[in-house]
XYZ file of C-alpha atoms in Angstrom:
627
model
C 0.000 0.000 0.000
C 1.239 3.451 -0.812
C 0.777 6.552 1.276
C -0.930 9.557 -0.318
C 1.444 12.347 -1.141
C 1.133 16.024 -1.825
C 0.955 17.623 -5.257
C 4.008 18.174 -7.396
C 4.815 19.769 -10.744
C 3.145 16.900 -12.606
C -0.217 17.878 -11.132
C -0.288 21.657 -11.646
C -3.848 22.263 -10.510
C -3.766 20.360 -7.228
C -4.989 22.132 -4.134
C -2.579 24.201 -2.124
C -2.794 27.020 0.397
C -3.432 29.662 -2.281
C -6.514 27.896 -3.534
C -7.892 27.302 -0.054
C -7.407 30.826 1.292
C -7.119 32.875 -1.869
C -9.421 35.638 -3.018
C -12.970 34.431 -3.596
C -12.889 31.383 -1.335
C -14.050 28.415 -3.425
C -12.614 28.652 -6.924
C -13.078 26.522 -10.007
C -9.679 24.919 -9.391
C -10.815 23.864 -5.918
C -13.419 21.676 -7.577
C -10.476 19.620 -8.810
C -11.425 19.974 -12.489
C -8.032 18.956 -13.825
C -7.410 17.674 -17.336
C -8.198 13.954 -17.402
C -8.498 11.248 -20.009
C -11.549 12.222 -22.098
C -14.606 10.076 -21.468
C -14.770 8.292 -24.780
C -16.541 5.079 -25.673
C -14.232 4.399 -28.604
C -11.366 3.142 -26.461
C -13.767 1.028 -24.420
C -15.371 -0.343 -27.559
C -12.037 -1.304 -29.091
C -10.885 -3.200 -26.006
C -14.133 -4.790 -24.853
C -14.409 -8.585 -24.871
C -16.149 -10.412 -27.698
C -19.530 -11.928 -26.878
C -21.142 -14.947 -28.523
C -24.810 -14.536 -27.547
C -25.821 -18.107 -28.327
C -23.026 -19.497 -26.154
C -23.838 -17.037 -23.347
C -27.547 -17.878 -23.435
C -26.818 -21.603 -23.615
C -24.522 -21.378 -20.607
C -27.097 -19.323 -18.696
C -29.935 -21.771 -19.442
C -27.755 -24.700 -18.411
C -26.494 -23.126 -15.170
C -29.956 -22.106 -13.955
C -31.377 -25.529 -14.868
C -34.221 -24.086 -16.931
C -37.372 -26.214 -16.743
C -39.046 -25.168 -19.973
C -42.800 -24.609 -20.307
C -44.868 -24.583 -23.533
C -41.883 -25.638 -25.618
C -44.221 -27.008 -28.296
C -45.519 -23.600 -29.411
C -44.572 -22.782 -33.014
C -45.777 -20.938 -36.110
C -47.875 -23.247 -38.313
C -49.009 -20.829 -41.033
C -47.558 -18.077 -43.208
C -49.729 -15.583 -41.251
C -49.128 -12.727 -43.679
C -47.669 -14.352 -46.748
C -44.644 -12.103 -47.154
C -42.392 -13.419 -49.927
C -39.135 -12.573 -51.603
C -37.568 -13.700 -54.862
C -34.307 -15.631 -54.511
C -32.871 -16.237 -57.971
C -35.529 -18.023 -59.984
C -37.624 -19.169 -57.003
C -39.978 -17.599 -54.437
C -39.026 -17.897 -50.763
C -41.951 -17.996 -48.315
C -42.094 -17.438 -44.542
C -42.489 -21.160 -43.800
C -39.382 -21.856 -45.898
C -37.442 -19.415 -43.711
C -38.779 -21.030 -40.532
C -37.809 -24.539 -41.637
C -34.346 -23.280 -42.571
C -33.975 -21.588 -39.166
C -35.073 -24.785 -37.399
C -32.491 -26.809 -39.295
C -29.686 -24.387 -38.410
C -30.555 -23.809 -34.741
C -32.091 -27.101 -33.685
C -35.065 -25.305 -32.110
C -38.519 -24.273 -33.307
C -38.612 -20.657 -32.100
C -36.456 -17.788 -30.936
C -37.905 -17.692 -27.396
C -38.352 -20.123 -24.544
C -39.334 -19.775 -20.899
C -39.611 -21.733 -17.684
C -38.420 -21.941 -14.076
C -34.747 -21.360 -13.279
C -32.726 -21.551 -10.071
C -30.283 -18.964 -8.681
C -28.356 -20.162 -5.616
C -31.488 -21.796 -4.247
C -33.837 -18.998 -5.336
C -36.446 -19.770 -8.006
C -37.349 -17.337 -10.780
C -39.214 -17.376 -14.080
C -36.770 -17.030 -16.959
C -37.578 -15.902 -20.517
C -34.761 -16.117 -23.078
C -34.460 -15.059 -26.724
C -31.712 -16.691 -28.812
C -30.122 -14.930 -31.798
C -29.416 -18.346 -33.364
C -33.064 -18.661 -34.451
C -34.104 -16.058 -36.999
C -31.760 -13.468 -35.431
C -33.801 -13.569 -32.230
C -36.703 -11.847 -33.940
C -40.055 -11.448 -32.186
C -43.298 -12.773 -33.567
C -46.542 -14.154 -32.208
C -44.905 -17.139 -30.531
C -42.165 -15.121 -28.828
C -44.727 -12.545 -27.674
C -47.084 -15.211 -26.356
C -44.271 -16.906 -24.447
C -43.346 -13.632 -22.731
C -46.976 -13.114 -21.706
C -47.129 -16.688 -20.397
C -43.845 -16.187 -18.525
C -45.122 -13.017 -16.834
C -48.371 -14.726 -15.857
C -46.467 -17.722 -14.473
C -44.256 -15.427 -12.386
C -47.370 -13.633 -11.149
C -49.111 -16.898 -10.138
C -46.041 -18.347 -8.458
C -45.019 -14.991 -6.884
C -41.543 -15.349 -8.376
C -39.079 -12.842 -9.875
C -39.122 -12.474 -13.663
C -35.948 -12.403 -15.770
C -35.882 -11.751 -19.518
C -32.578 -12.346 -21.269
C -31.265 -12.547 -24.766
C -30.429 -11.044 -28.130
C -32.976 -9.846 -30.664
C -32.982 -8.100 -34.021
C -36.470 -6.731 -33.353
C -39.923 -7.559 -34.687
C -40.010 -10.288 -37.332
C -40.760 -8.641 -40.681
C -42.548 -11.757 -41.973
C -45.373 -11.238 -39.459
C -45.795 -7.525 -40.119
C -48.302 -5.862 -37.725
C -49.137 -9.232 -36.142
C -45.526 -9.225 -34.985
C -45.499 -5.522 -34.181
C -48.352 -5.767 -31.677
C -46.265 -8.206 -29.626
C -44.432 -5.113 -28.373
C -47.712 -3.886 -26.908
C -48.542 -7.301 -25.446
C -45.101 -7.672 -23.848
C -45.105 -4.164 -22.372
C -48.633 -4.711 -21.017
C -47.691 -8.084 -19.527
C -44.657 -6.562 -17.806
C -46.815 -3.730 -16.476
C -49.453 -6.156 -15.138
C -46.780 -8.257 -13.428
C -45.310 -5.153 -11.789
C -48.702 -3.922 -10.559
C -49.799 -7.264 -9.117
C -46.589 -8.503 -7.452
C -43.731 -7.112 -5.379
C -41.114 -9.295 -7.040
C -38.319 -7.910 -9.276
C -38.486 -7.866 -13.056
C -34.961 -7.751 -14.471
C -33.978 -7.512 -18.132
C -30.602 -8.822 -19.307
C -29.058 -7.786 -22.637
C -26.855 -10.477 -24.152
C -25.619 -9.686 -27.653
C -27.464 -7.551 -30.201
C -30.719 -6.077 -28.841
C -32.656 -3.873 -31.243
C -36.092 -2.682 -32.300
C -39.104 -4.349 -30.744
C -37.297 -5.957 -27.804
C -35.396 -2.779 -26.974
C -38.599 -0.730 -26.863
C -40.958 -3.073 -25.012
C -39.766 -5.713 -22.560
C -36.356 -4.165 -21.832
C -37.090 -0.577 -20.688
C -40.144 -1.763 -18.726
C -37.867 -3.677 -16.331
C -36.980 -2.588 -12.798
C -33.297 -3.134 -13.554
C -31.453 -3.388 -16.891
C -28.267 -5.468 -16.907
C -25.973 -6.034 -19.899
C -23.202 -8.501 -20.588
C -20.027 -6.808 -21.765
C -19.815 -6.957 -25.540
C -23.513 -6.227 -26.077
C -24.964 -3.624 -28.473
C -28.305 -1.988 -27.688
C -30.605 0.504 -29.369
C -33.851 0.958 -31.245
C -32.689 1.771 -34.783
C -29.608 -0.039 -36.035
C -26.554 1.744 -37.412
C -27.526 1.171 -41.062
C -30.979 2.681 -40.540
C -29.504 5.717 -38.784
C -26.827 6.190 -41.451
C -29.453 6.024 -44.205
C -31.590 8.644 -42.490
C -28.808 11.002 -41.395
C -26.561 10.522 -44.381
C -23.438 9.997 -42.274
C -21.710 7.138 -40.519
C -22.480 6.246 -36.902
C -19.242 6.342 -34.858
C -18.069 2.957 -33.691
C -19.233 1.983 -30.246
C -21.943 4.620 -29.903
C -24.618 1.931 -29.483
C -22.535 -0.405 -27.360
C -23.736 -1.436 -23.928
C -20.731 0.472 -22.581
C -21.892 3.702 -24.230
C -25.445 3.037 -23.066
C -24.141 2.575 -19.539
C -22.362 5.933 -19.616
C -25.613 7.499 -20.858
C -27.526 5.646 -18.075
C -29.681 3.615 -20.481
C -28.164 0.487 -18.893
C -27.891 0.148 -15.109
C -25.240 -2.545 -14.613
C -22.584 -4.240 -16.753
C -21.446 -7.756 -15.857
C -18.318 -9.523 -17.021
C -20.015 -12.785 -17.904
C -22.721 -15.327 -17.129
C -21.143 -16.404 -13.817
C -21.237 -12.875 -12.402
C -24.754 -12.371 -13.795
C -26.129 -15.455 -12.040
C -24.405 -14.540 -8.782
C -25.749 -10.971 -8.899
C -29.299 -12.137 -9.637
C -29.120 -14.705 -6.848
C -28.110 -12.031 -4.340
C -30.965 -9.768 -5.421
C -33.551 -12.542 -5.212
C -32.283 -13.733 -1.808
C -32.518 -10.301 -0.168
C -34.952 -10.392 2.741
C -38.037 -8.202 2.789
C -38.894 -8.292 6.491
C -40.918 -5.238 7.512
C -40.364 -5.579 11.272
C -38.079 -3.587 13.539
C -34.331 -3.713 12.968
C -31.692 -4.306 15.633
C -28.502 -2.277 15.304
C -25.891 -4.960 15.939
C -22.283 -4.449 14.960
C -21.385 -3.271 11.492
C -19.351 -5.491 9.168
C -16.099 -3.707 10.105
C -16.851 -2.494 13.632
C -13.586 -4.077 14.823
C -11.701 -1.440 12.793
C -13.010 1.399 14.962
C -10.104 3.669 15.746
C -8.385 3.266 12.387
C -8.006 6.685 10.801
C -7.610 5.683 7.161
C -9.761 4.076 4.508
C -8.642 2.260 1.379
C -9.192 3.606 -2.093
C -8.335 1.245 -4.929
C -7.805 1.434 -8.656
C -7.836 -1.379 -11.170
C -7.166 -1.945 -14.865
C -8.635 0.386 -17.468
C -12.210 -0.226 -18.518
C -15.312 -1.269 -16.661
C -15.060 -2.859 -13.242
C -17.016 -5.933 -12.325
C -20.296 -4.946 -10.691
C -19.800 -7.149 -7.631
C -17.051 -5.758 -5.405
C -15.495 -9.122 -4.590
C -14.956 -9.740 -8.321
C -13.128 -6.474 -8.992
C -9.411 -6.465 -9.819
C -7.126 -4.253 -7.738
C -3.826 -2.939 -9.095
C -3.158 -0.188 -6.540
C -4.413 0.602 -3.032
C -4.022 4.016 -1.441
C -4.595 4.686 2.242
C -6.627 7.852 2.536
C -6.624 9.596 5.942
C -9.775 11.203 7.322
C -8.270 14.549 8.339
C -10.991 17.158 8.855
C -9.907 20.650 7.876
C -12.035 22.300 10.561
C -10.302 20.505 13.438
C -8.812 23.032 15.848
C -10.318 26.034 14.045
C -11.827 28.156 16.809
C -13.485 30.937 14.813
C -16.913 29.670 13.710
C -16.819 31.379 10.315
C -13.382 29.969 9.545
C -14.527 26.497 10.584
C -17.485 26.723 8.203
C -15.201 27.824 5.378
C -12.913 24.889 6.094
C -15.874 22.494 5.862
C -17.041 24.156 2.676
C -13.624 23.838 1.046
C -13.288 20.228 2.114
C -16.737 19.271 0.803
C -15.767 20.703 -2.584
C -12.365 19.091 -2.936
C -11.448 16.915 0.045
C -10.810 13.383 -1.198
C -10.647 12.159 2.399
C -14.378 12.698 2.922
C -16.492 9.562 3.148
C -18.654 8.710 0.137
C -21.737 6.618 -0.591
C -19.760 3.556 -1.656
C -17.845 3.595 1.638
C -21.132 3.738 3.538
C -22.537 0.869 1.463
C -19.514 -1.260 2.320
C -19.257 -0.377 6.016
C -22.651 0.736 7.367
C -24.588 -2.232 5.978
C -24.041 -5.961 6.470
C -24.029 -6.598 2.725
C -24.889 -4.795 -0.491
C -25.510 -5.575 -4.164
C -24.384 -2.541 -6.219
C -26.586 -1.502 -9.124
C -23.741 0.357 -10.844
C -20.145 0.017 -12.071
C -17.181 2.316 -12.042
C -14.945 2.898 -15.047
C -11.180 3.345 -14.982
C -9.801 5.823 -17.554
C -6.023 5.889 -16.990
C -5.766 7.721 -13.637
C -9.473 8.583 -13.380
C -11.801 6.342 -11.382
C -15.153 7.450 -12.779
C -18.422 6.759 -10.965
C -21.956 7.735 -11.985
C -23.030 10.907 -10.162
C -25.822 8.987 -8.423
C -25.476 5.324 -7.461
C -27.843 2.791 -5.915
C -27.628 -0.602 -4.252
C -29.742 -3.201 -2.478
C -28.300 -3.353 1.053
C -29.165 -5.203 4.260
C -28.977 -4.647 8.014
C -30.011 -7.435 10.380
C -31.610 -9.343 7.502
C -33.752 -6.358 6.483
C -33.326 -4.965 2.974
C -33.080 -1.306 2.001
C -32.722 0.477 -1.297
C -29.780 2.864 -0.928
C -29.509 5.854 -3.297
C -26.758 8.455 -3.045
C -24.477 10.972 -4.714
C -21.036 9.608 -5.522
C -17.859 11.580 -6.355
C -15.183 10.327 -8.730
C -11.450 10.196 -8.049
C -8.116 10.630 -9.743
C -5.426 8.336 -8.367
C -1.930 9.066 -9.629
C 1.220 7.663 -7.994
C -0.446 7.645 -4.601
C -2.017 11.111 -4.865
C -5.833 11.236 -4.753
C -7.966 14.083 -6.082
C -11.766 14.296 -6.034
C -14.344 15.415 -8.592
C -17.625 16.161 -6.759
C -20.917 14.732 -7.972
C -22.942 17.046 -10.226
C -25.975 14.977 -11.268
C -27.417 15.355 -14.764
C -31.013 14.700 -15.927
C -30.055 11.101 -16.678
C -28.767 10.652 -13.121
C -32.033 11.899 -11.624
C -34.014 9.665 -13.984
C -31.923 6.719 -12.765
C -32.669 7.701 -9.138
C -36.390 7.811 -9.915
C -36.264 4.336 -11.482
C -34.493 2.992 -8.406
C -37.170 4.600 -6.198
C -39.853 2.996 -8.355
C -38.146 -0.378 -7.931
C -38.009 0.159 -4.159
C -41.732 0.964 -4.134
C -42.541 -2.154 -6.138
C -40.332 -4.330 -3.955
C -41.855 -2.734 -0.816
C -38.498 -1.529 0.467
C -37.556 1.458 2.639
C -35.013 3.849 1.120
C -31.834 5.291 2.635
C -30.644 8.445 0.837
C -27.072 9.785 1.027
C -26.665 13.342 -0.234
C -23.383 15.062 -1.094
C -23.520 17.497 -4.009
C -22.962 21.214 -4.455
C -25.760 21.092 -7.012
C -26.969 19.627 -10.273
C -24.877 19.783 -13.447
C -24.886 23.475 -14.516
C -24.510 23.120 -18.285
C -26.582 24.215 -21.255
C -26.725 20.625 -22.503
C -28.256 19.504 -19.188
C -30.797 22.311 -19.402
C -31.838 21.235 -22.893
C -32.201 17.634 -21.733
C -34.765 18.675 -19.118
C -32.766 19.244 -15.925
C -35.606 21.036 -14.111
C -38.145 18.365 -14.964
C -35.791 15.565 -13.899
C -35.068 17.227 -10.534
C -38.790 17.820 -9.914
C -39.617 14.192 -10.679
C -36.936 13.012 -8.257
C -38.114 15.359 -5.490
C -41.717 14.258 -5.994
C -40.911 10.552 -6.016
C -38.651 10.696 -2.957
C -41.130 12.708 -0.892
C -44.060 10.418 -1.726
C -42.379 7.042 -1.148
C -44.976 4.838 0.629
C -42.429 3.118 2.899
C -39.989 4.555 5.470
C -37.208 6.800 4.208
C -34.103 8.043 6.001
C -32.138 10.964 4.564
C -28.442 11.259 5.391
C -26.722 14.550 4.524
C -23.158 13.306 4.391
C -21.571 16.305 2.652
C -23.295 19.151 0.846
C -27.056 19.322 0.423
C -26.777 21.841 -2.370
C -29.742 23.448 -4.087
C -32.469 21.495 -5.874
C -29.938 18.942 -7.029
C -29.318 18.056 -3.380
C -32.969 18.203 -2.373
C -33.735 15.651 -5.109
C -32.179 12.969 -2.880
C -33.014 14.505 0.507
C -36.708 14.177 1.347
C -37.172 16.149 4.585
C -39.889 15.640 7.163
C -39.500 11.985 8.086
C -36.041 11.224 9.459
C -33.029 13.319 8.498
C -29.518 12.622 9.738
C -26.621 15.000 9.133
C -22.899 14.654 9.705
C -21.572 17.520 11.803
C -19.109 18.299 9.010
C -21.866 18.678 6.387
C -23.619 21.796 5.062
C -26.981 22.578 3.490
C -27.779 25.563 1.304
C -30.183 26.790 -1.339
C -27.292 27.865 -3.541
C -23.569 27.191 -3.470
C -22.269 29.883 -1.030
C -19.870 31.563 -3.422
C -22.665 31.901 -5.981
C -24.913 33.322 -3.279
C -22.237 35.871 -2.350
C -21.887 36.807 -6.007
C -25.594 37.662 -6.075
C -25.660 39.407 -2.690
C -22.666 41.628 -3.411
C -23.201 41.933 -7.188
C -19.568 40.970 -7.727
C -18.262 38.308 -10.055
C -15.428 37.431 -7.669
C -16.511 38.034 -4.055
C -13.819 38.141 -1.387
C -13.116 35.439 1.181
C -14.665 37.679 3.848
C -17.840 38.114 1.790
C -18.123 34.373 1.108
C -17.434 33.595 4.769
C -20.061 36.016 6.022
C -22.575 34.618 3.536
C -21.876 31.062 4.634
C -22.137 31.935 8.310
C -25.333 33.963 8.086
C -27.173 31.636 5.710
C -27.363 29.135 8.613
C -26.016 26.151 6.675
C -24.478 24.017 9.447
C -25.926 20.852 10.942
C -26.659 22.712 14.193
C -28.491 25.434 12.256
C -30.639 22.986 10.297
C -31.470 21.071 13.465
C -32.504 24.298 15.202
C -34.797 24.967 12.231
C -36.442 21.576 12.733
C -35.134 20.100 9.464
C -32.561 17.710 10.923
C -33.370 15.109 13.572
C -29.971 13.629 14.399
C -26.442 14.956 14.103
C -23.701 12.327 13.829
C -20.076 13.225 14.493
C -17.828 12.774 11.486
C -15.133 11.035 13.504
C -11.426 10.939 12.676
C -11.937 7.199 12.276
C -14.155 6.455 9.228
C -15.271 3.209 10.838
C -16.508 4.940 13.988
C -18.537 7.286 11.759
C -19.961 4.289 9.887
C -21.039 2.577 13.106
C -22.644 5.774 14.429
C -24.516 6.247 11.151
C -25.690 2.646 11.264
C -27.220 3.212 14.695
C -28.872 6.486 13.656
C -30.294 4.916 10.468
C -31.752 1.975 12.372
C -33.334 4.260 14.967
C -34.759 6.503 12.251
C -36.209 3.543 10.387
C -37.707 1.959 13.517
C -39.550 5.175 14.343
C -41.370 4.928 10.999
C -41.782 1.169 10.906
C -45.401 0.064 10.809
C -46.823 3.443 9.742
C -49.142 3.481 6.743
C -48.119 5.367 3.592
C -50.782 7.977 4.330
C -49.498 8.497 7.868
C -45.884 8.736 6.695
C -46.750 11.495 4.249
C -49.025 13.235 6.734
C -46.314 13.358 9.397
C -43.852 14.814 6.879
C -46.365 17.456 5.794
C -47.027 18.416 9.412
C -43.339 18.763 10.207
C -42.600 20.898 7.177
C -45.474 23.324 7.707
C -43.997 26.825 8.282
C -43.718 27.582 11.980
C -44.301 31.309 11.528
C -47.574 30.722 9.715
C -48.596 28.363 12.483
C -48.117 31.082 15.077
C -49.949 33.679 13.004
C -52.875 31.319 12.524
C -53.468 31.192 16.293
C -53.630 34.967 16.670
C -56.962 36.740 16.370
C -57.037 39.277 13.555
C -57.872 42.825 14.535
C -61.291 43.860 13.265
C -61.477 47.132 11.383
C -64.458 48.249 13.502
C -62.324 47.977 16.642
C -59.938 50.647 15.468
C -60.202 54.198 16.758
C -61.842 56.513 14.215
C -59.399 58.756 12.455
C -59.484 62.400 13.352
C -60.978 64.683 10.778
C -58.500 66.890 9.046
């Protein structure tokens, strides 16, 4: 293990005393926006592993011991009668079907039945590219409907997996309407059960499959080497009149755009991940605190930060490769600072750029007994890139929680660690909403971790609907029908922070954290009408805007303040206890009561006092003297 070191000439924009105390307080450089390897999909596409979908699907079917149902279903008529001329003969649909049967050894592209995942049963629907390029027709659509109904009857999870070229042209609109039937069947399953529906992309997934069964799922997983989209590259090139760049429709590119939730390295990791999700307990009783998974490390003042080979990490932490481990000390910048304003500035600076601060992934690993991450990180040379918002299915004392939180990224270079704060985009908030919807379907409480100075402030984000995405996230978080616990672990900045911080139920805040309607330097810019406000102006703004944990608790917004200890593992254990207590206070309350209590707590106190005072009647006033 290597010790972190200070900046040198090779890292010209690292933090130093000038940036921390210089004119203007927080500067752009303090956000650690150094030049990094550009986020390109081309390099990932060129180095990604090859995937044989038929082999992957065959291995999956074999490993889960699929017990097939309705395997006899097959097309017995031309249906439409679509033909094409091949040389001097006419080729009919039935000719194509018989040829596909001879090549693949099966009678249709789809099959379904019961599979087993580490002792957990689930209904599995698979589509194999080997038969008619995995195209969807009446039989494939009917089998998906039957699979969803079987999962509903048996109260089992539903998994769809495979590769598909889209709707089978030879069945025309009869094939097209299978998209409607599949989407409706998925919707019915989701509204009548609390079991997961997970879609797995394995190879080429286009057209009808990509726009029906796949996006309707609670969670979308892809095997590395998959391509995914609605219109294929040739269709797009014909319409636009220019070539589609390589890799732009890869699963890797779709992951970076948040159209795919998780990438897995292969079938073994896929089956293990699904088994862990299906095995997660859904007990709604009270939780006992117990000892955290690393409570014996209490007193240690450093946490490990690792980096691996370039490319996508494995989703499951115990399958990730580690090439370098850096010990990162938890050294709070406000320790020993006696002047309150200076202490707040120190916290503010550290939240923006302090790599030693604890993040959501650390909490997932050390507050909870176990967790299944619903995200990957990507290594680009020195940059360890995370999505701005991550989620996981985590457990304490056998009880499952959906965990959703902001996550910074890091740059690890020769032992030095820099941080890039989370600035969520519309796609990140849409991901958070989908995870909240999954939690609602699975009847799970949610734990939120918030640490962002604000949403992504770019014109591109605005054009993609940033305001709408934030509003949807705020609405969904505040109306969750099961207990929620909000943890402000860093900055609760602006609407982007509020999107993952529903107030009014149970809110926990680290004593080193801050909450504000606008990033303090921006607020000072407005207050003083200066583009570059001074340190004194920023400090006064921060102090008087009442942004500390003590201030927010005095305002009735925060219930519990947890000390951000010099030992990360002590902080994790304290948070665990506070989370359990916050959950237990809500346990057993109906959705209506949960929302009602939040509404009551958030009602303005001043208006409440005014409402109890009797208004002065006009007739009671003394008559005015005549002039």
